[in-house]
Amino acid sequence: QVLLVESGGGLVQAGGSLRLSCVVSGRTSSSYVAAWFRQAPGKEREFVAAISWGGSRTNYPNSVKGRFTISRDGAKTTVYLQMNSLKPEDTALYYCAVRLSSVFPATPRLYDPRLYDFWGQGTQVTVSS
């Protein structure tokens, strides 16, 4: 079993920044692809960012490209999402997700929540105008 615990959410004014963290523990002997998703009330879960096992490949939708950055630490125990220039429409519950694979999937499969094996509980991000 793999446990994911997100933190770092909060209330921020438009234009501000937050950094989310996802601590990965458990059976992590296998390589994994890590991703962030978000879900606002009344909306479907939305892909935000993904990073390959080695960290050299990343992917973002146009809605966050240039503003958000996904990264992972050297020990590969923590995944981060740096969020800059936040907008009210970024308000959502943000989830960390992991797929136990060394292969970085091609799009659009990368964006499919069903691809991911484990999920965190989420951390709330609220951006005020």
GROMACS .gro file of N, CA and C in nm:
model
  387
    1GLN      N    1   0.084  -0.119   0.000
    1GLN     CA    2   0.000   0.000   0.000
    1GLN      C    3   0.088   0.124   0.000
    2VAL      N    4   0.042   0.228  -0.069
    2VAL     CA    5   0.111   0.355  -0.074
    2VAL      C    6   0.021   0.460  -0.013
    3LEU      N    7   0.077   0.540   0.077
    3LEU     CA    8   0.003   0.646   0.143
    3LEU      C    9   0.051   0.781   0.093
    4LEU      N   10  -0.042   0.867   0.056
    4LEU     CA   11  -0.013   1.002   0.010
    4LEU      C   12  -0.081   1.101   0.104
    5VAL      N   13  -0.005   1.198   0.153
    5VAL     CA   14  -0.058   1.299   0.242
    5VAL      C   15  -0.022   1.437   0.189
    6GLU      N   16  -0.125   1.514   0.152
    6GLU     CA   17  -0.104   1.649   0.100
    6GLU      C   18  -0.108   1.751   0.213
    7SER      N   19  -0.039   1.862   0.191
    7SER     CA   20  -0.042   1.974   0.283
    7SER      C   21  -0.005   2.100   0.206
    8GLY      N   22  -0.023   2.214   0.270
    8GLY     CA   23   0.019   2.341   0.212
    8GLY      C   24  -0.093   2.427   0.157
    9GLY      N   25  -0.214   2.376   0.157
    9GLY     CA   26  -0.326   2.455   0.110
    9GLY      C   27  -0.361   2.566   0.207
   10GLY      N   28  -0.446   2.656   0.162
   10GLY     CA   29  -0.487   2.767   0.246
   10GLY      C   30  -0.559   2.872   0.167
   11LEU      N   31  -0.577   2.987   0.231
   11LEU     CA   32  -0.644   3.101   0.170
   11LEU      C   33  -0.539   3.201   0.125
   12VAL      N   34  -0.550   3.244   0.001
   12VAL     CA   35  -0.455   3.338  -0.055
   12VAL      C   36  -0.528   3.435  -0.146
   13GLN      N   37  -0.479   3.558  -0.154
   13GLN     CA   38  -0.538   3.656  -0.245
   13GLN      C   39  -0.494   3.630  -0.388
   14ALA      N   40  -0.576   3.673  -0.481
   14ALA     CA   41  -0.541   3.661  -0.622
   14ALA      C   42  -0.406   3.726  -0.649
   15GLY      N   43  -0.325   3.656  -0.727
   15GLY     CA   44  -0.190   3.701  -0.754
   15GLY      C   45  -0.086   3.645  -0.660
   16GLY      N   46  -0.129   3.582  -0.553
   16GLY     CA   47  -0.038   3.525  -0.456
   16GLY      C   48   0.011   3.388  -0.494
   17SER      N   49   0.086   3.326  -0.403
   17SER     CA   50   0.149   3.197  -0.428
   17SER      C   51   0.127   3.102  -0.312
   18LEU      N   52   0.127   2.973  -0.344
   18LEU     CA   53   0.125   2.866  -0.246
   18LEU      C   54   0.211   2.751  -0.297
   19ARG      N   55   0.267   2.674  -0.206
   19ARG     CA   56   0.337   2.552  -0.243
   19ARG      C   57   0.273   2.434  -0.171
   20LEU      N   58   0.221   2.341  -0.248
   20LEU     CA   59   0.162   2.221  -0.195
   20LEU      C   60   0.267   2.110  -0.187
   21SER      N   61   0.255   2.026  -0.085
   21SER     CA   62   0.345   1.913  -0.069
   21SER      C   63   0.265   1.784  -0.061
   22CYS      N   64   0.323   1.678  -0.113
   22CYS     CA   65   0.263   1.545  -0.107
   22CYS      C   66   0.371   1.449  -0.061
   23VAL      N   67   0.356   1.399   0.061
   23VAL     CA   68   0.452   1.303   0.115
   23VAL      C   69   0.408   1.162   0.078
   24VAL      N   70   0.498   1.088   0.016
   24VAL     CA   71   0.470   0.954  -0.031
   24VAL      C   72   0.539   0.855   0.061
   25SER      N   73   0.463   0.760   0.114
   25SER     CA   74   0.519   0.659   0.202
   25SER      C   75   0.456   0.524   0.173
   26GLY      N   76   0.515   0.419   0.229
   26GLY     CA   77   0.466   0.285   0.208
   26GLY      C   78   0.555   0.208   0.112
   27ARG      N   79   0.495   0.129   0.028
   27ARG     CA   80   0.568   0.044  -0.066
   27ARG      C   81   0.607   0.125  -0.190
   28THR      N   82   0.719   0.193  -0.176
   28THR     CA   83   0.766   0.281  -0.283
   28THR      C   84   0.890   0.226  -0.353
   29SER      N   85   0.910   0.096  -0.347
   29SER     CA   86   1.025   0.037  -0.415
   29SER      C   87   1.012   0.047  -0.567
   30SER      N   88   0.890   0.050  -0.615
   30SER     CA   89   0.866   0.067  -0.758
   30SER      C   90   0.872   0.215  -0.795
   31SER      N   91   0.913   0.241  -0.916
   31SER     CA   92   0.909   0.377  -0.967
   31SER      C   93   0.765   0.420  -0.988
   32TYR      N   94   0.743   0.550  -0.988
   32TYR     CA   95   0.606   0.598  -1.005
   32TYR      C   96   0.601   0.732  -1.075
   33VAL      N   97   0.492   0.753  -1.143
   33VAL     CA   98   0.456   0.882  -1.199
   33VAL      C   99   0.368   0.953  -1.096
   34ALA      N  100   0.395   1.079  -1.072
   34ALA     CA  101   0.317   1.156  -0.976
   34ALA      C  102   0.241   1.267  -1.046
   35ALA      N  103   0.124   1.299  -0.993
   35ALA     CA  104   0.040   1.400  -1.055
   35ALA      C  105  -0.039   1.475  -0.950
   36TRP      N  106  -0.085   1.592  -0.988
   36TRP     CA  107  -0.179   1.669  -0.909
   36TRP      C  108  -0.308   1.687  -0.989
   37PHE      N  109  -0.420   1.671  -0.921
   37PHE     CA  110  -0.553   1.698  -0.973
   37PHE      C  111  -0.623   1.796  -0.881
   38ARG      N  112  -0.729   1.858  -0.930
   38ARG     CA  113  -0.810   1.944  -0.845
   38ARG      C  114  -0.957   1.925  -0.879
   39GLN      N  115  -1.041   1.954  -0.780
   39GLN     CA  116  -1.184   1.942  -0.799
   39GLN      C  117  -1.256   2.052  -0.724
   40ALA      N  118  -1.331   2.130  -0.797
   40ALA     CA  119  -1.414   2.235  -0.740
   40ALA      C  120  -1.557   2.185  -0.729
   41PRO      N  121  -1.638   2.243  -0.639
   41PRO     CA  122  -1.777   2.200  -0.626
   41PRO      C  123  -1.852   2.208  -0.758
   42GLY      N  124  -1.922   2.100  -0.791
   42GLY     CA  125  -1.999   2.096  -0.914
   42GLY      C  126  -1.920   2.069  -1.039
   43LYS      N  127  -1.790   2.045  -1.027
   43LYS     CA  128  -1.707   2.021  -1.143
   43LYS      C  129  -1.641   1.883  -1.135
   44GLU      N  130  -1.598   1.834  -1.250
   44GLU     CA  131  -1.525   1.709  -1.256
   44GLU      C  132  -1.382   1.728  -1.208
   45ARG      N  133  -1.321   1.620  -1.167
   45ARG     CA  134  -1.181   1.625  -1.128
   45ARG      C  135  -1.096   1.662  -1.249
   46GLU      N  136  -1.006   1.757  -1.229
   46GLU     CA  137  -0.930   1.815  -1.338
   46GLU      C  138  -0.780   1.792  -1.319
   47PHE      N  139  -0.714   1.748  -1.423
   47PHE     CA  140  -0.570   1.730  -1.423
   47PHE      C  141  -0.500   1.865  -1.410
   48VAL      N  142  -0.398   1.871  -1.326
   48VAL     CA  143  -0.324   1.994  -1.303
   48VAL      C  144  -0.178   1.983  -1.347
   49ALA      N  145  -0.112   1.873  -1.312
   49ALA     CA  146   0.030   1.858  -1.344
   49ALA      C  147   0.073   1.714  -1.324
   50ALA      N  148   0.178   1.673  -1.393
   50ALA     CA  149   0.237   1.541  -1.374
   50ALA      C  150   0.387   1.549  -1.392
   51ILE      N  151   0.458   1.455  -1.329
   51ILE     CA  152   0.603   1.449  -1.338
   51ILE      C  153   0.648   1.304  -1.348
   52SER      N  154   0.751   1.280  -1.429
   52SER     CA  155   0.804   1.146  -1.448
   52SER      C  156   0.887   1.103  -1.328
   53TRP      N  157   0.919   0.974  -1.324
   53TRP     CA  158   0.998   0.920  -1.214
   53TRP      C  159   1.132   0.993  -1.201
   54GLY      N  160   1.199   1.015  -1.311
   54GLY     CA  161   1.327   1.083  -1.308
   54GLY      C  162   1.317   1.233  -1.292
   55GLY      N  163   1.199   1.287  -1.310
   55GLY     CA  164   1.178   1.430  -1.292
   55GLY      C  165   1.208   1.515  -1.414
   56SER      N  166   1.251   1.452  -1.522
   56SER     CA  167   1.289   1.530  -1.640
   56SER      C  168   1.171   1.567  -1.728
   57ARG      N  169   1.061   1.498  -1.714
   57ARG     CA  170   0.943   1.526  -1.795
   57ARG      C  171   0.829   1.573  -1.706
   58THR      N  172   0.763   1.678  -1.751
   58THR     CA  173   0.645   1.731  -1.682
   58THR      C  174   0.539   1.764  -1.785
   59ASN      N  175   0.417   1.781  -1.737
   59ASN     CA  176   0.306   1.814  -1.825
   59ASN      C  177   0.205   1.898  -1.750
   60TYR      N  178   0.150   2.000  -1.817
   60TYR     CA  179   0.052   2.090  -1.757
   60TYR      C  180  -0.056   2.123  -1.858
   61PRO      N  181  -0.178   2.142  -1.812
   61PRO     CA  182  -0.281   2.195  -1.902
   61PRO      C  183  -0.260   2.344  -1.923
   62ASN      N  184  -0.322   2.396  -2.026
   62ASN     CA  185  -0.306   2.539  -2.057
   62ASN      C  186  -0.355   2.629  -1.944
   63SER      N  187  -0.449   2.582  -1.865
   63SER     CA  188  -0.505   2.663  -1.759
   63SER      C  189  -0.404   2.701  -1.651
   64VAL      N  190  -0.299   2.620  -1.635
   64VAL     CA  191  -0.200   2.648  -1.531
   64VAL      C  192  -0.059   2.663  -1.586
   65LYS      N  193  -0.039   2.634  -1.712
   65LYS     CA  194   0.094   2.640  -1.772
   65LYS      C  195   0.155   2.778  -1.756
   66GLY      N  196   0.279   2.782  -1.710
   66GLY     CA  197   0.347   2.907  -1.687
   66GLY      C  198   0.328   2.963  -1.548
   67ARG      N  199   0.230   2.911  -1.475
   67ARG     CA  200   0.202   2.956  -1.339
   67ARG      C  201   0.235   2.851  -1.234
   68PHE      N  202   0.211   2.724  -1.266
   68PHE     CA  203   0.233   2.614  -1.172
   68PHE      C  204   0.355   2.534  -1.213
   69THR      N  205   0.425   2.479  -1.114
   69THR     CA  206   0.541   2.395  -1.139
   69THR      C  207   0.538   2.274  -1.047
   70ILE      N  208   0.546   2.155  -1.105
   70ILE     CA  209   0.552   2.032  -1.027
   70ILE      C  210   0.698   1.989  -1.016
   71SER      N  211   0.736   1.935  -0.901
   71SER     CA  212   0.871   1.887  -0.879
   71SER      C  213   0.870   1.776  -0.776
   72ARG      N  214   0.983   1.709  -0.761
   72ARG     CA  215   0.996   1.607  -0.659
   72ARG      C  216   1.136   1.616  -0.598
   73ASP      N  217   1.149   1.573  -0.474
   73ASP     CA  218   1.278   1.582  -0.408
   73ASP      C  219   1.368   1.469  -0.454
   74GLY      N  220   1.496   1.478  -0.414
   74GLY     CA  221   1.595   1.380  -0.458
   74GLY      C  222   1.567   1.241  -0.408
   75ALA      N  223   1.512   1.230  -0.288
   75ALA     CA  224   1.480   1.099  -0.232
   75ALA      C  225   1.351   1.043  -0.288
   76LYS      N  226   1.279   1.123  -0.363
   76LYS     CA  227   1.151   1.086  -0.424
   76LYS      C  228   1.048   1.044  -0.320
   77THR      N  229   1.052   1.113  -0.208
   77THR     CA  230   0.953   1.090  -0.103
   77THR      C  231   0.850   1.202  -0.095
   78THR      N  232   0.874   1.311  -0.165
   78THR     CA  233   0.782   1.424  -0.161
   78THR      C  234   0.766   1.483  -0.301
   79VAL      N  235   0.643   1.511  -0.336
   79VAL     CA  236   0.610   1.577  -0.461
   79VAL      C  237   0.553   1.715  -0.428
   80TYR      N  238   0.594   1.816  -0.503
   80TYR     CA  239   0.552   1.953  -0.476
   80TYR      C  240   0.473   2.010  -0.593
   81LEU      N  241   0.390   2.106  -0.561
   81LEU     CA  242   0.324   2.188  -0.663
   81LEU      C  243   0.338   2.334  -0.622
   82GLN      N  244   0.425   2.405  -0.691
   82GLN     CA  245   0.442   2.548  -0.669
   82GLN      C  246   0.340   2.621  -0.754
   83MET      N  247   0.256   2.702  -0.691
   83MET     CA  248   0.149   2.773  -0.760
   83MET      C  249   0.172   2.922  -0.745
   84ASN      N  250   0.194   2.989  -0.856
   84ASN     CA  251   0.214   3.133  -0.859
   84ASN      C  252   0.102   3.200  -0.936
   85SER      N  253   0.090   3.330  -0.918
   85SER     CA  254  -0.011   3.410  -0.989
   85SER      C  255  -0.148   3.346  -0.979
   86LEU      N  256  -0.186   3.310  -0.859
   86LEU     CA  257  -0.312   3.239  -0.839
   86LEU      C  258  -0.433   3.324  -0.875
   87LYS      N  259  -0.533   3.256  -0.928
   87LYS     CA  260  -0.657   3.318  -0.971
   87LYS      C  261  -0.774   3.258  -0.894
   88PRO      N  262  -0.885   3.331  -0.880
   88PRO     CA  263  -1.001   3.273  -0.810
   88PRO      C  264  -1.046   3.140  -0.870
   89GLU      N  265  -1.033   3.123  -0.999
   89GLU     CA  266  -1.073   2.998  -1.062
   89GLU      C  267  -0.983   2.880  -1.028
   90ASP      N  268  -0.871   2.906  -0.960
   90ASP     CA  269  -0.786   2.798  -0.910
   90ASP      C  270  -0.840   2.738  -0.781
   91THR      N  271  -0.941   2.799  -0.723
   91THR     CA  272  -0.999   2.750  -0.598
   91THR      C  273  -1.054   2.609  -0.617
   92ALA      N  274  -1.007   2.515  -0.536
   92ALA     CA  275  -1.047   2.376  -0.547
   92ALA      C  276  -0.981   2.295  -0.437
   93LEU      N  277  -1.025   2.171  -0.424
   93LEU     CA  278  -0.956   2.073  -0.342
   93LEU      C  279  -0.850   2.007  -0.430
   94TYR      N  280  -0.725   2.014  -0.389
   94TYR     CA  281  -0.615   1.963  -0.468
   94TYR      C  282  -0.570   1.826  -0.416
   95TYR      N  283  -0.559   1.731  -0.507
   95TYR     CA  284  -0.522   1.594  -0.474
   95TYR      C  285  -0.389   1.556  -0.538
   96CYS      N  286  -0.310   1.482  -0.465
   96CYS     CA  287  -0.191   1.418  -0.517
   96CYS      C  288  -0.226   1.275  -0.557
   97ALA      N  289  -0.170   1.228  -0.667
   97ALA     CA  290  -0.197   1.093  -0.715
   97ALA      C  291  -0.070   1.030  -0.769
   98VAL      N  292  -0.063   0.898  -0.762
   98VAL     CA  293   0.055   0.823  -0.803
   98VAL      C  294   0.015   0.704  -0.889
   99ARG      N  295   0.090   0.683  -0.996
   99ARG     CA  296   0.078   0.562  -1.075
   99ARG      C  297   0.209   0.485  -1.062
  100LEU      N  298   0.202   0.358  -1.024
  100LEU     CA  299   0.320   0.276  -1.006
  100LEU      C  300   0.369   0.224  -1.140
  101SER      N  301   0.449   0.306  -1.205
  101SER     CA  302   0.503   0.274  -1.336
  101SER      C  303   0.624   0.361  -1.363
  102SER      N  304   0.719   0.306  -1.438
  102SER     CA  305   0.835   0.384  -1.480
  102SER      C  306   0.809   0.459  -1.610
  103VAL      N  307   0.697   0.431  -1.673
  103VAL     CA  308   0.664   0.490  -1.802
  103VAL      C  309   0.580   0.615  -1.782
  104PHE      N  310   0.620   0.724  -1.843
  104PHE     CA  311   0.543   0.847  -1.841
  104PHE      C  312   0.440   0.838  -1.953
  105PRO      N  313   0.312   0.828  -1.921
  105PRO     CA  314   0.212   0.802  -2.025
  105PRO      C  315   0.199   0.916  -2.124
  106ALA      N  316   0.161   0.881  -2.244
  106ALA     CA  317   0.131   0.982  -2.344
  106ALA      C  318  -0.004   1.046  -2.316
  107THR      N  319  -0.023   1.165  -2.366
  107THR     CA  320  -0.154   1.229  -2.357
  107THR      C  321  -0.248   1.166  -2.459
  108PRO      N  322  -0.380   1.163  -2.437
  108PRO     CA  323  -0.449   1.217  -2.320
  108PRO      C  324  -0.457   1.123  -2.201
  109ARG      N  325  -0.400   1.002  -2.212
  109ARG     CA  326  -0.410   0.905  -2.104
  109ARG      C  327  -0.354   0.961  -1.973
  110LEU      N  328  -0.253   1.045  -1.983
  110LEU     CA  329  -0.192   1.106  -1.865
  110LEU      C  330  -0.293   1.184  -1.782
  111TYR      N  331  -0.397   1.236  -1.847
  111TYR     CA  332  -0.495   1.321  -1.780
  111TYR      C  333  -0.609   1.244  -1.715
  112ASP      N  334  -0.613   1.114  -1.735
  112ASP     CA  335  -0.724   1.032  -1.689
  112ASP      C  336  -0.704   0.993  -1.543
  113PRO      N  337  -0.793   1.035  -1.453
  113PRO     CA  338  -0.778   0.996  -1.312
  113PRO      C  339  -0.773   0.846  -1.290
  114ARG      N  340  -0.837   0.770  -1.379
  114ARG     CA  341  -0.840   0.625  -1.365
  114ARG      C  342  -0.704   0.561  -1.385
  115LEU      N  343  -0.610   0.635  -1.438
  115LEU     CA  344  -0.475   0.585  -1.459
  115LEU      C  345  -0.398   0.569  -1.328
  116TYR      N  346  -0.438   0.643  -1.227
  116TYR     CA  347  -0.359   0.651  -1.105
  116TYR      C  348  -0.404   0.552  -0.999
  117ASP      N  349  -0.307   0.494  -0.932
  117ASP     CA  350  -0.332   0.383  -0.840
  117ASP      C  351  -0.364   0.428  -0.698
  118PHE      N  352  -0.307   0.539  -0.654
  118PHE     CA  353  -0.323   0.585  -0.517
  118PHE      C  354  -0.348   0.734  -0.514
  119TRP      N  355  -0.428   0.776  -0.416
  119TRP     CA  356  -0.470   0.915  -0.402
  119TRP      C  357  -0.458   0.961  -0.258
  120GLY      N  358  -0.425   1.089  -0.242
  120GLY     CA  359  -0.429   1.150  -0.110
  120GLY      C  360  -0.568   1.198  -0.075
  121GLN      N  361  -0.581   1.255   0.043
  121GLN     CA  362  -0.710   1.303   0.091
  121GLN      C  363  -0.744   1.442   0.039
  122GLY      N  364  -0.647   1.515  -0.008
  122GLY     CA  365  -0.670   1.646  -0.063
  122GLY      C  366  -0.636   1.758   0.033
  123THR      N  367  -0.602   1.873  -0.022
  123THR     CA  368  -0.579   1.993   0.056
  123THR      C  369  -0.649   2.110  -0.014
  124GLN      N  370  -0.718   2.191   0.064
  124GLN     CA  371  -0.802   2.296   0.007
  124GLN      C  372  -0.720   2.419  -0.027
  125VAL      N  373  -0.740   2.470  -0.147
  125VAL     CA  374  -0.682   2.596  -0.191
  125VAL      C  375  -0.797   2.691  -0.223
  126THR      N  376  -0.798   2.807  -0.159
  126THR     CA  377  -0.900   2.907  -0.182
  126THR      C  378  -0.832   3.038  -0.220
  127VAL      N  379  -0.869   3.092  -0.334
  127VAL     CA  380  -0.810   3.216  -0.384
  127VAL      C  381  -0.919   3.322  -0.387
  128SER      N  382  -0.900   3.428  -0.313
  128SER     CA  383  -0.996   3.537  -0.306
  128SER      C  384  -0.963   3.643  -0.409
  129SER      N  385  -1.066   3.712  -0.455
  129SER     CA  386  -1.049   3.818  -0.554
  129SER      C  387  -1.020   3.951  -0.489
   0.00000   0.00000   0.00000
